[in-house]
């Protein structure tokens, strides 16, 4: 009997899990998660780019889980900080901080930077890796600037301090459905979904 292909979405971040539940709805494969497979390992993100880290995570979780694996590396690039926190976004300010403590640390680094120089972007690279090692990446970005006063209750991470001029709102003020249409992750996911659709077309539907 033919078994549909399973896609492991490899993230421990609850904010990403919420977003990917929506972003990956309707795919003609079975989506599973690290928790569902009992995978608790953390992959050390030693790369210097989002693409390197996304590939590291997808490759290691593909070999742990034995499925086609989707992982992203994402973060915030602030021009006045030379692109930081960048690949260090999840660790910025030190280990174990809450999201709020982390964006407050960011605001402290920017306290002398005038508003017009606070340009920034979120970037996301999705990697898809098959158990045989074939690997693919897709990227998305969204431009904005860092505001002093956090606003909004949606999203996660740096969303309350990331202002998007076209929306006249911070990312955290956007309804989840709107964020999931315009965000860096939404753009990368749309491109990665198109890649997946092509891969599924040329793959006999008999993998686990
Ligand atoms: P996984 O590696 O398990 O996926 P992580 O939280 O470690 O989870 P990353 O290494 O990709 O994920 O770090 C991304 C960090 O960048 C994340 O913890 C947030 O602080 C920030 N970030 C990424 N996307 C974001 C978004 O949509 N909104 C706000 N902050 C975001």
Coordinates of N, CA and C and ligand atoms in Angstrom, one line a residue:
X1 N 0.8 -1.2 0.0 CA 0.0 0.0 0.0 C 0.9 1.3 0.0
X2 N 0.5 2.3 -0.7 CA 1.2 3.5 -0.8 C 1.0 4.3 0.5
X3 N 2.1 4.9 1.0 CA 2.0 5.7 2.2 C 2.3 7.2 1.8
X4 N 1.5 8.2 2.2 CA 1.9 9.5 1.9 C 3.2 10.0 2.5
X5 N 3.9 10.9 1.8 CA 5.1 11.4 2.3 C 4.8 12.2 3.6
X6 N 5.7 12.0 4.6 CA 5.6 12.8 5.8 C 6.7 13.9 5.8
X7 N 6.2 15.1 6.2 CA 7.1 16.2 6.3 C 7.3 16.6 7.8
X8 N 8.5 16.5 8.3 CA 8.8 16.9 9.7 C 9.1 18.4 9.7
X9 N 8.3 19.1 10.5 CA 8.6 20.6 10.6 C 9.4 20.7 11.9
X10 N 10.7 21.0 11.8 CA 11.6 20.9 12.9 C 11.9 22.2 13.5
X11 N 11.0 22.5 14.5 CA 11.3 23.7 15.3 C 10.8 23.4 16.8
X12 N 11.5 24.0 17.8 CA 11.0 23.9 19.1 C 10.3 25.2 19.5
X13 N 10.3 26.2 18.6 CA 9.8 27.5 19.0 C 8.3 27.6 18.8
X14 N 7.6 27.8 19.9 CA 6.1 27.7 19.9 C 5.5 28.7 19.0
X15 N 6.1 29.9 18.9 CA 5.6 30.9 18.0 C 5.6 30.5 16.5
X16 N 6.8 29.9 16.2 CA 6.9 29.3 14.8 C 5.9 28.2 14.6
X17 N 5.7 27.3 15.6 CA 4.8 26.2 15.4 C 3.4 26.7 15.1
X18 N 2.9 27.7 15.9 CA 1.6 28.3 15.6 C 1.5 28.8 14.2
X19 N 2.6 29.5 13.7 CA 2.5 30.1 12.4 C 2.5 29.0 11.3
X20 N 3.4 28.0 11.5 CA 3.5 26.9 10.5 C 2.2 26.1 10.4
X21 N 1.5 25.9 11.5 CA 0.2 25.2 11.5 C -0.7 25.8 10.4
X22 N -0.7 27.1 10.3 CA -1.5 27.8 9.3 C -0.8 27.8 8.0
X23 N 0.5 28.1 8.0 CA 1.2 28.3 6.7 C 1.3 27.0 5.9
X24 N 1.2 25.8 6.6 CA 1.4 24.6 5.9 C 0.1 23.8 5.7
X25 N -1.0 24.5 6.0 CA -2.3 23.8 5.9 C -2.5 23.5 4.4
X26 N -3.2 22.3 4.1 CA -3.6 22.0 2.8 C -2.5 21.3 1.9
X27 N -1.4 21.1 2.4 CA -0.3 20.4 1.6 C -0.7 18.9 1.5
X28 N -0.4 18.4 0.3 CA -0.8 16.9 0.1 C 0.3 16.0 0.6
X29 N 0.7 16.2 1.9 CA 1.5 15.3 2.6 C 1.2 15.4 4.1
X30 N 1.7 14.5 4.9 CA 1.4 14.5 6.3 C 2.4 15.3 7.0
X31 N 1.9 16.3 7.8 CA 2.9 17.1 8.5 C 3.0 16.6 9.9
X32 N 4.3 16.5 10.4 CA 4.5 16.1 11.8 C 5.5 17.0 12.4
X33 N 5.7 16.9 13.7 CA 6.4 17.8 14.5 C 7.4 17.1 15.4
X34 N 8.5 17.8 15.9 CA 9.5 17.2 16.7 C 8.9 16.5 18.0
X35 N 7.9 17.3 18.6 CA 7.3 16.7 19.8 C 6.6 15.4 19.5
X36 N 5.9 15.4 18.4 CA 5.1 14.2 18.0 C 6.0 13.0 17.8
X37 N 7.3 13.2 17.4 CA 8.2 12.1 17.2 C 9.1 11.9 18.4
X38 N 8.8 12.7 19.5 CA 9.6 12.5 20.7 C 11.1 13.0 20.5
X39 N 11.3 13.9 19.6 CA 12.7 14.4 19.3 C 12.9 15.6 20.2
X40 N 13.8 15.5 21.2 CA 14.0 16.6 22.1 C 15.4 17.3 21.9
X41 N 16.2 16.7 21.0 CA 17.6 17.2 20.8 C 17.5 18.7 20.2
X42 N 18.4 19.5 20.7 CA 18.6 20.9 20.1 C 19.8 20.8 19.1
X43 N 19.7 21.4 18.0 CA 20.8 21.4 17.1 C 21.6 22.7 17.3
X44 N 22.9 22.6 17.5 CA 23.7 23.8 17.7 C 23.8 24.6 16.4
X45 N 23.4 25.9 16.5 CA 23.4 26.7 15.3 C 24.7 27.4 15.2
X46 N 25.7 26.7 14.5 CA 27.0 27.2 14.4 C 27.3 28.0 13.1
X47 N 26.3 28.1 12.2 CA 26.5 28.7 11.0 C 26.6 30.2 11.1
X48 N 27.1 30.9 10.0 CA 27.3 32.3 10.1 C 26.2 33.0 9.2
X49 N 25.4 32.2 8.6 CA 24.2 32.8 7.8 C 23.0 32.0 8.2
X50 N 21.8 32.7 7.9 CA 20.5 32.0 8.1 C 20.4 30.7 7.3
X51 N 20.9 30.8 6.1 CA 20.9 29.6 5.2 C 21.7 28.4 5.8
X52 N 22.9 28.7 6.3 CA 23.7 27.6 6.8 C 23.0 27.0 8.0
X53 N 22.4 27.8 8.9 CA 21.8 27.3 10.1 C 20.5 26.5 9.8
X54 N 19.7 27.0 8.8 CA 18.5 26.3 8.4 C 18.9 24.9 7.8
X55 N 20.0 24.9 7.0 CA 20.4 23.6 6.4 C 20.9 22.7 7.5
X56 N 21.7 23.3 8.5 CA 22.2 22.4 9.6 C 21.0 21.8 10.3
X57 N 20.0 22.6 10.7 CA 18.9 22.0 11.5 C 18.1 21.0 10.6
X58 N 17.8 21.3 9.4 CA 17.0 20.4 8.6 C 17.8 19.1 8.3
X59 N 19.1 19.2 8.1 CA 19.9 18.0 7.8 C 19.9 17.1 9.1
X60 N 20.2 17.7 10.2 CA 20.3 16.9 11.4 C 19.0 16.2 11.8
X61 N 17.9 17.0 11.7 CA 16.6 16.5 12.1 C 16.1 15.5 11.1
X62 N 16.5 15.6 9.8 CA 16.1 14.6 8.8 C 16.8 13.3 9.1
X63 N 18.0 13.4 9.6 CA 18.7 12.1 9.9 C 18.2 11.5 11.2
X64 N 17.7 12.4 12.2 CA 17.1 11.8 13.4 C 15.7 11.3 13.2
X65 N 14.9 12.0 12.3 CA 13.5 11.6 12.1 C 13.3 10.6 11.0
X66 N 14.2 10.7 10.0 CA 14.0 9.8 8.8 C 13.0 10.3 7.8
X67 N 12.6 11.5 7.9 CA 11.5 12.1 7.0 C 12.1 13.3 6.2
X68 N 11.4 13.6 5.2 CA 11.6 15.0 4.6 C 11.4 16.0 5.7
X69 N 12.4 16.9 5.8 CA 12.4 17.8 7.0 C 12.5 19.3 6.5
X70 N 11.7 20.1 7.2 CA 11.5 21.5 7.0 C 12.1 22.2 8.2
X71 N 13.0 23.1 8.1 CA 13.5 23.9 9.2 C 13.8 25.3 8.8
X72 N 13.6 26.3 9.6 CA 13.9 27.6 9.2 C 14.9 28.2 10.2
X73 N 15.7 29.1 9.7 CA 16.5 30.0 10.6 C 16.0 31.4 10.2
X74 N 15.8 32.2 11.3 CA 15.2 33.5 11.0 C 15.7 34.4 12.1
X75 N 15.5 35.7 11.8 CA 15.9 36.7 12.8 C 15.8 38.1 12.3
X76 N 16.3 39.0 13.1 CA 16.1 40.4 12.9 C 17.5 41.0 12.6
X77 N 17.6 41.8 11.5 CA 18.8 42.5 11.1 C 18.5 44.0 11.3
X78 N 19.3 44.6 12.2 CA 19.2 46.1 12.5 C 20.3 46.8 11.9
X79 N 20.1 47.7 10.9 CA 21.1 48.4 10.2 C 22.1 49.1 11.1
X80 N 21.6 49.9 12.1 CA 22.4 50.7 12.9 C 23.3 49.8 13.8
X81 N 23.0 48.5 13.9 CA 23.9 47.5 14.6 C 24.7 46.6 13.7
X82 N 24.9 47.1 12.5 CA 25.7 46.3 11.5 C 25.0 45.0 11.2
X83 N 23.7 44.9 11.2 CA 23.0 43.7 10.9 C 22.7 42.8 12.1
X84 N 23.2 43.1 13.3 CA 22.9 42.4 14.5 C 21.4 42.6 14.9
X85 N 20.8 41.7 15.6 CA 21.3 40.4 16.1 C 21.5 39.4 15.1
X86 N 20.8 39.5 13.9 CA 21.0 38.5 12.9 C 20.9 37.1 13.3
X87 N 21.9 36.2 13.0 CA 21.8 34.8 13.4 C 21.8 34.6 14.9
X88 N 22.1 35.7 15.6 CA 22.1 35.5 17.1 C 20.8 36.0 17.7
X89 N 19.7 36.2 16.9 CA 18.5 36.8 17.4 C 17.9 36.0 18.6
X90 N 17.9 34.7 18.5 CA 17.3 33.9 19.6 C 18.2 33.9 20.9
X91 N 19.4 34.3 20.8 CA 20.4 34.3 21.9 C 20.8 35.7 22.3
X92 N 20.3 36.7 21.6 CA 20.8 38.1 21.8 C 20.6 38.5 23.3
X93 N 21.6 39.1 23.9 CA 21.5 39.6 25.3 C 21.8 38.5 26.3
X94 N 22.0 37.3 25.8 CA 22.4 36.2 26.8 C 21.3 35.1 26.8
X95 N 21.7 33.9 27.3 CA 20.8 32.8 27.3 C 19.7 32.9 28.3
X96 N 18.5 32.3 28.1 CA 17.5 32.2 29.1 C 16.6 33.5 29.2
X97 N 16.8 34.5 28.4 CA 15.9 35.7 28.5 C 14.6 35.4 27.9
X98 N 13.6 36.1 28.5 CA 12.2 36.1 27.9 C 12.3 36.9 26.6
X99 N 11.2 36.7 25.7 CA 11.1 37.6 24.5 C 11.2 39.0 24.9
X100 N 10.4 39.4 26.0 CA 10.4 40.8 26.4 C 11.7 41.3 26.8
X101 N 12.4 40.5 27.6 CA 13.8 41.0 28.1 C 14.7 41.2 26.9
X102 N 14.5 40.3 25.9 CA 15.4 40.4 24.7 C 15.1 41.6 23.9
X103 N 13.8 42.0 23.7 CA 13.6 43.2 22.9 C 13.9 44.4 23.7
X104 N 13.8 44.3 25.0 CA 14.2 45.5 25.8 C 15.8 45.7 25.8
X105 N 16.5 44.6 25.7 CA 17.9 44.7 25.6 C 18.3 45.3 24.2
X106 N 17.5 44.9 23.2 CA 17.7 45.5 21.8 C 17.4 47.1 21.9
X107 N 16.3 47.4 22.6 CA 16.0 48.9 22.7 C 17.1 49.6 23.4
X108 N 17.7 49.0 24.4 CA 18.8 49.7 25.2 C 20.0 49.9 24.2
X109 N 20.3 49.0 23.3 CA 21.4 49.1 22.4 C 21.1 50.3 21.4
X110 N 19.8 50.6 21.2 CA 19.5 51.6 20.2 C 19.1 52.9 20.8
X111 N 19.3 53.1 22.1 CA 18.7 54.3 22.8 C 19.2 55.6 22.2
X112 N 20.5 55.6 21.6 CA 21.0 56.9 21.1 C 20.8 57.0 19.6
X113 N 20.1 56.1 19.0 CA 19.9 56.0 17.5 C 18.6 56.7 17.2
X114 N 18.7 57.8 16.3 CA 17.4 58.5 16.0 C 16.5 57.6 15.1
X115 N 15.2 57.9 15.2 CA 14.2 57.1 14.6 C 14.4 56.7 13.1
X116 N 14.9 57.8 12.3 CA 15.1 57.5 10.9 C 16.2 56.6 10.6
X117 N 17.1 56.3 11.6 CA 18.2 55.4 11.4 C 18.0 54.0 12.0
X118 N 16.7 53.7 12.4 CA 16.4 52.5 13.0 C 15.8 51.4 12.0
X119 N 16.3 51.5 10.8 CA 15.7 50.6 9.8 C 16.2 49.2 10.1
X120 N 15.3 48.2 9.8 CA 15.6 46.8 10.1 C 14.8 45.9 9.2
X121 N 15.1 44.6 9.2 CA 14.3 43.7 8.5 C 14.3 42.3 9.2
X122 N 13.2 41.6 9.1 CA 13.2 40.2 9.5 C 13.6 39.4 8.2
X123 N 14.4 38.4 8.5 CA 14.7 37.5 7.4 C 14.5 36.1 7.8
X124 N 14.0 35.3 6.9 CA 13.8 33.9 7.1 C 14.3 33.0 6.0
X125 N 15.0 32.0 6.3 CA 15.4 31.0 5.2 C 14.9 29.7 5.7
X126 N 14.0 29.1 4.8 CA 13.5 27.7 5.0 C 14.4 26.8 4.3
X127 N 14.8 25.7 4.9 CA 15.5 24.6 4.3 C 14.6 23.4 4.3
X128 N 14.6 22.7 3.1 CA 13.9 21.4 3.0 C 15.0 20.4 2.7
X129 N 15.1 19.3 3.5 CA 16.2 18.3 3.3 C 15.5 16.9 3.3
X130 N 15.8 16.1 2.3 CA 15.3 14.8 2.2 C 16.3 13.8 2.9
X131 N 15.8 12.7 3.4 CA 16.7 11.8 4.1 C 17.9 11.3 3.3
X132 N 17.8 11.4 1.9 CA 19.0 11.0 1.1 C 20.0 12.2 1.0
X133 N 19.7 13.3 1.6 CA 20.6 14.4 1.6 C 20.3 15.5 0.6
X134 N 19.4 15.3 -0.3 CA 19.0 16.4 -1.2 C 18.5 17.6 -0.4
X135 N 19.0 18.8 -0.7 CA 18.6 20.0 0.1 C 18.2 21.2 -0.8
X136 N 17.3 21.9 -0.3 CA 16.7 23.1 -1.0 C 16.5 24.2 0.0
X137 N 16.6 25.5 -0.5 CA 16.3 26.6 0.4 C 15.5 27.6 -0.3
X138 N 14.7 28.4 0.6 CA 13.9 29.5 0.1 C 14.0 30.6 1.1
X139 N 14.0 31.9 0.7 CA 14.2 33.0 1.6 C 13.0 34.0 1.5
X140 N 12.7 34.7 2.6 CA 11.8 35.8 2.6 C 12.2 36.9 3.5
X141 N 11.9 38.2 3.2 CA 12.3 39.3 4.1 C 11.1 40.3 4.2
X142 N 11.1 41.0 5.3 CA 10.1 42.1 5.4 C 10.9 43.3 6.1
X143 N 10.7 44.5 5.5 CA 11.4 45.7 5.9 C 10.5 46.5 7.0
X144 N 11.2 47.1 7.9 CA 10.5 47.9 8.9 C 11.5 48.7 9.7
X145 N 11.1 49.2 10.9 CA 12.0 49.9 11.8 C 11.7 49.6 13.2
X146 N 12.7 49.8 14.1 CA 12.5 49.5 15.5 C 12.0 50.7 16.2
X147 N 10.8 50.5 16.9 CA 10.2 51.6 17.7 C 10.5 51.4 19.2
X148 N 10.5 52.6 19.9 CA 10.9 52.6 21.3 C 9.8 52.0 22.2
X149 N 8.5 52.2 21.8 CA 7.4 51.7 22.6 C 6.8 50.4 22.1
X150 N 7.0 49.3 22.8 CA 6.4 48.1 22.3 C 4.9 48.2 22.2
X151 N 4.4 47.6 21.2 CA 2.9 47.7 21.0 C 2.4 46.3 20.4
X152 N 1.2 45.9 20.9 CA 0.6 44.7 20.3 C 0.8 43.5 21.1
X153 N -0.1 42.5 20.9 CA -0.1 41.3 21.8 C 0.0 40.0 21.0
X154 N 0.1 40.1 19.7 CA 0.2 38.9 18.8 C 1.7 38.6 18.5
X155 N 1.8 37.4 17.8 CA 3.2 37.1 17.4 C 4.1 36.6 18.5
X156 N 5.4 36.8 18.4 CA 6.4 36.4 19.3 C 7.6 37.2 19.1
X157 N 8.7 36.9 19.9 CA 10.0 37.5 19.7 C 10.0 39.0 19.7
X158 N 10.6 39.6 18.6 CA 10.7 41.0 18.5 C 9.5 41.7 17.9
X159 N 8.4 41.0 17.7 CA 7.3 41.6 17.0 C 6.8 42.9 17.6
X160 N 6.7 43.0 18.9 CA 6.2 44.3 19.5 C 7.0 45.5 19.2
X161 N 8.2 45.4 18.8 CA 9.1 46.6 18.5 C 9.4 46.7 17.0
X162 N 8.8 45.9 16.2 CA 9.1 46.0 14.7 C 7.9 46.6 14.0
X163 N 8.1 47.9 13.6 CA 7.1 48.7 13.0 C 7.1 48.6 11.5
X164 N 6.0 48.3 10.9 CA 5.9 48.2 9.4 C 5.1 49.4 8.8
X165 N 5.8 50.3 8.2 CA 5.2 51.5 7.7 C 3.9 51.2 6.8
X166 N 4.0 50.3 5.9 CA 2.8 50.0 5.0 C 1.6 49.6 5.8
X167 N 1.8 49.0 7.0 CA 0.7 48.5 7.8 C 0.3 49.5 8.9
X168 N 1.2 50.6 9.0 CA 1.0 51.5 10.2 C 0.8 50.8 11.5
X169 N 1.6 49.7 11.7 CA 1.4 48.9 12.9 C 2.7 48.1 13.2
X170 N 2.8 47.8 14.4 CA 3.9 46.8 14.7 C 3.5 45.4 14.3
X171 N 4.5 44.5 14.1 CA 4.1 43.1 13.7 C 3.2 42.5 14.8
X172 N 3.4 42.9 16.0 CA 2.6 42.3 17.1 C 1.1 42.9 17.1
X173 N 0.9 44.0 16.4 CA -0.5 44.5 16.3 C -1.3 43.9 15.2
X174 N -0.6 43.2 14.3 CA -1.3 42.5 13.2 C -2.0 41.3 13.7
X175 N -3.2 41.1 13.2 CA -3.9 39.8 13.4 C -3.0 38.7 12.8
X176 N -3.0 37.5 13.4 CA -2.1 36.4 12.9 C -2.3 36.1 11.4
X177 N -3.6 36.2 11.0 CA -3.8 35.9 9.5 C -3.1 37.0 8.6
X178 N -3.0 38.2 9.1 CA -2.3 39.2 8.3 C -0.8 39.0 8.4
X179 N -0.2 38.7 9.6 CA 1.2 38.4 9.7 C 1.5 37.2 8.7
X180 N 0.6 36.3 8.8 CA 0.9 35.0 8.0 C 0.7 35.3 6.5
X181 N 0.3 36.5 6.1 CA 0.3 36.8 4.6 C 1.5 37.6 4.2
X182 N 2.1 38.4 5.1 CA 3.1 39.3 4.7 C 4.5 39.1 5.3
X183 N 4.6 38.3 6.3 CA 5.9 38.2 7.1 C 7.0 37.5 6.2
X184 N 8.2 37.7 6.7 CA 9.4 37.0 6.2 C 9.1 35.5 6.1
X185 N 8.5 35.0 7.2 CA 8.3 33.5 7.2 C 7.2 33.1 6.2
X186 N 6.2 34.0 6.1 CA 5.1 33.7 5.1 C 5.7 33.6 3.7
X187 N 6.6 34.6 3.4 CA 7.2 34.7 2.0 C 8.1 33.5 1.8
X188 N 8.9 33.2 2.7 CA 9.8 32.0 2.6 C 9.0 30.8 2.5
X189 N 8.0 30.7 3.3 CA 7.1 29.4 3.3 C 6.4 29.3 1.9
X190 N 5.9 30.4 1.4 CA 5.2 30.3 0.1 C 6.2 29.7 -1.0
X191 N 7.5 30.3 -1.0 CA 8.5 29.8 -1.9 C 8.8 28.3 -1.7
X192 N 9.0 28.0 -0.4 CA 9.3 26.6 -0.1 C 8.2 25.6 -0.4
X193 N 6.9 26.1 -0.3 CA 5.8 25.3 -0.6 C 5.8 25.0 -2.1
X194 N 6.2 26.0 -2.9 CA 6.3 25.8 -4.4 C 7.3 24.7 -4.7
X195 N 8.5 24.8 -4.0 CA 9.5 23.8 -4.2 C 9.0 22.4 -3.8
X196 N 8.3 22.3 -2.7 CA 7.8 21.0 -2.3 C 6.8 20.5 -3.3
X197 N 6.0 21.3 -3.8 CA 5.0 20.9 -4.8 C 5.7 20.3 -6.0
X198 N 6.8 20.9 -6.5 CA 7.6 20.3 -7.6 C 8.3 19.0 -7.2
X199 N 8.8 18.9 -5.9 CA 9.4 17.7 -5.5 C 8.4 16.6 -5.4
X200 N 7.2 16.9 -4.9 CA 6.2 15.8 -4.8 C 5.8 15.3 -6.2
X201 N 5.8 16.2 -7.2 CA 5.4 15.8 -8.6 C 6.4 14.7 -9.1
X202 N 7.7 14.9 -8.8 CA 8.6 13.9 -9.3 C 9.0 12.8 -8.3
X203 N 8.2 12.6 -7.2 CA 8.6 11.6 -6.3 C 7.4 10.6 -6.2
X204 N 7.7 9.3 -6.4 CA 6.7 8.3 -6.3 C 6.1 8.4 -4.8
X205 N 4.8 8.3 -4.7 CA 4.2 8.5 -3.4 C 4.3 7.3 -2.5
X206 N 5.5 6.8 -2.3 CA 5.6 5.6 -1.5 C 6.7 5.6 -0.4
X207 N 7.0 6.9 0.0 CA 7.9 7.0 1.1 C 7.2 7.1 2.5
X208 N 8.0 6.9 3.5 CA 7.4 7.2 4.9 C 8.0 8.4 5.4
Ligands
LIG1 P1 14.1 26.8 16.4 O1 15.6 26.8 16.1 O2 13.8 25.6 17.2 O3 13.3 26.8 15.1 P2 14.6 29.4 17.6 O4 13.7 30.3 18.4 O5 15.9 29.0 18.1 O6 13.7 28.0 17.2 P3 15.8 30.7 15.4 O7 17.2 30.1 15.7 O8 15.4 30.7 14.0 O9 14.7 30.0 16.2 O10 15.8 32.2 16.0 C1 14.9 33.0 15.6 C2 14.8 34.2 16.6 O11 14.6 35.4 15.8 C3 13.5 33.9 17.4 O12 13.8 33.3 18.6 C4 13.0 35.4 17.6 O13 13.7 36.0 18.7 C5 13.4 36.0 16.3 N1 12.4 35.9 15.3 C6 12.3 35.1 14.2 N2 11.2 35.2 13.5 C7 10.5 36.1 14.2 C8 9.2 36.7 14.1 O14 8.3 36.3 13.1 N3 8.8 37.6 14.9 C9 9.6 38.0 15.9 N4 10.8 37.5 16.2 C10 11.2 36.6 15.3

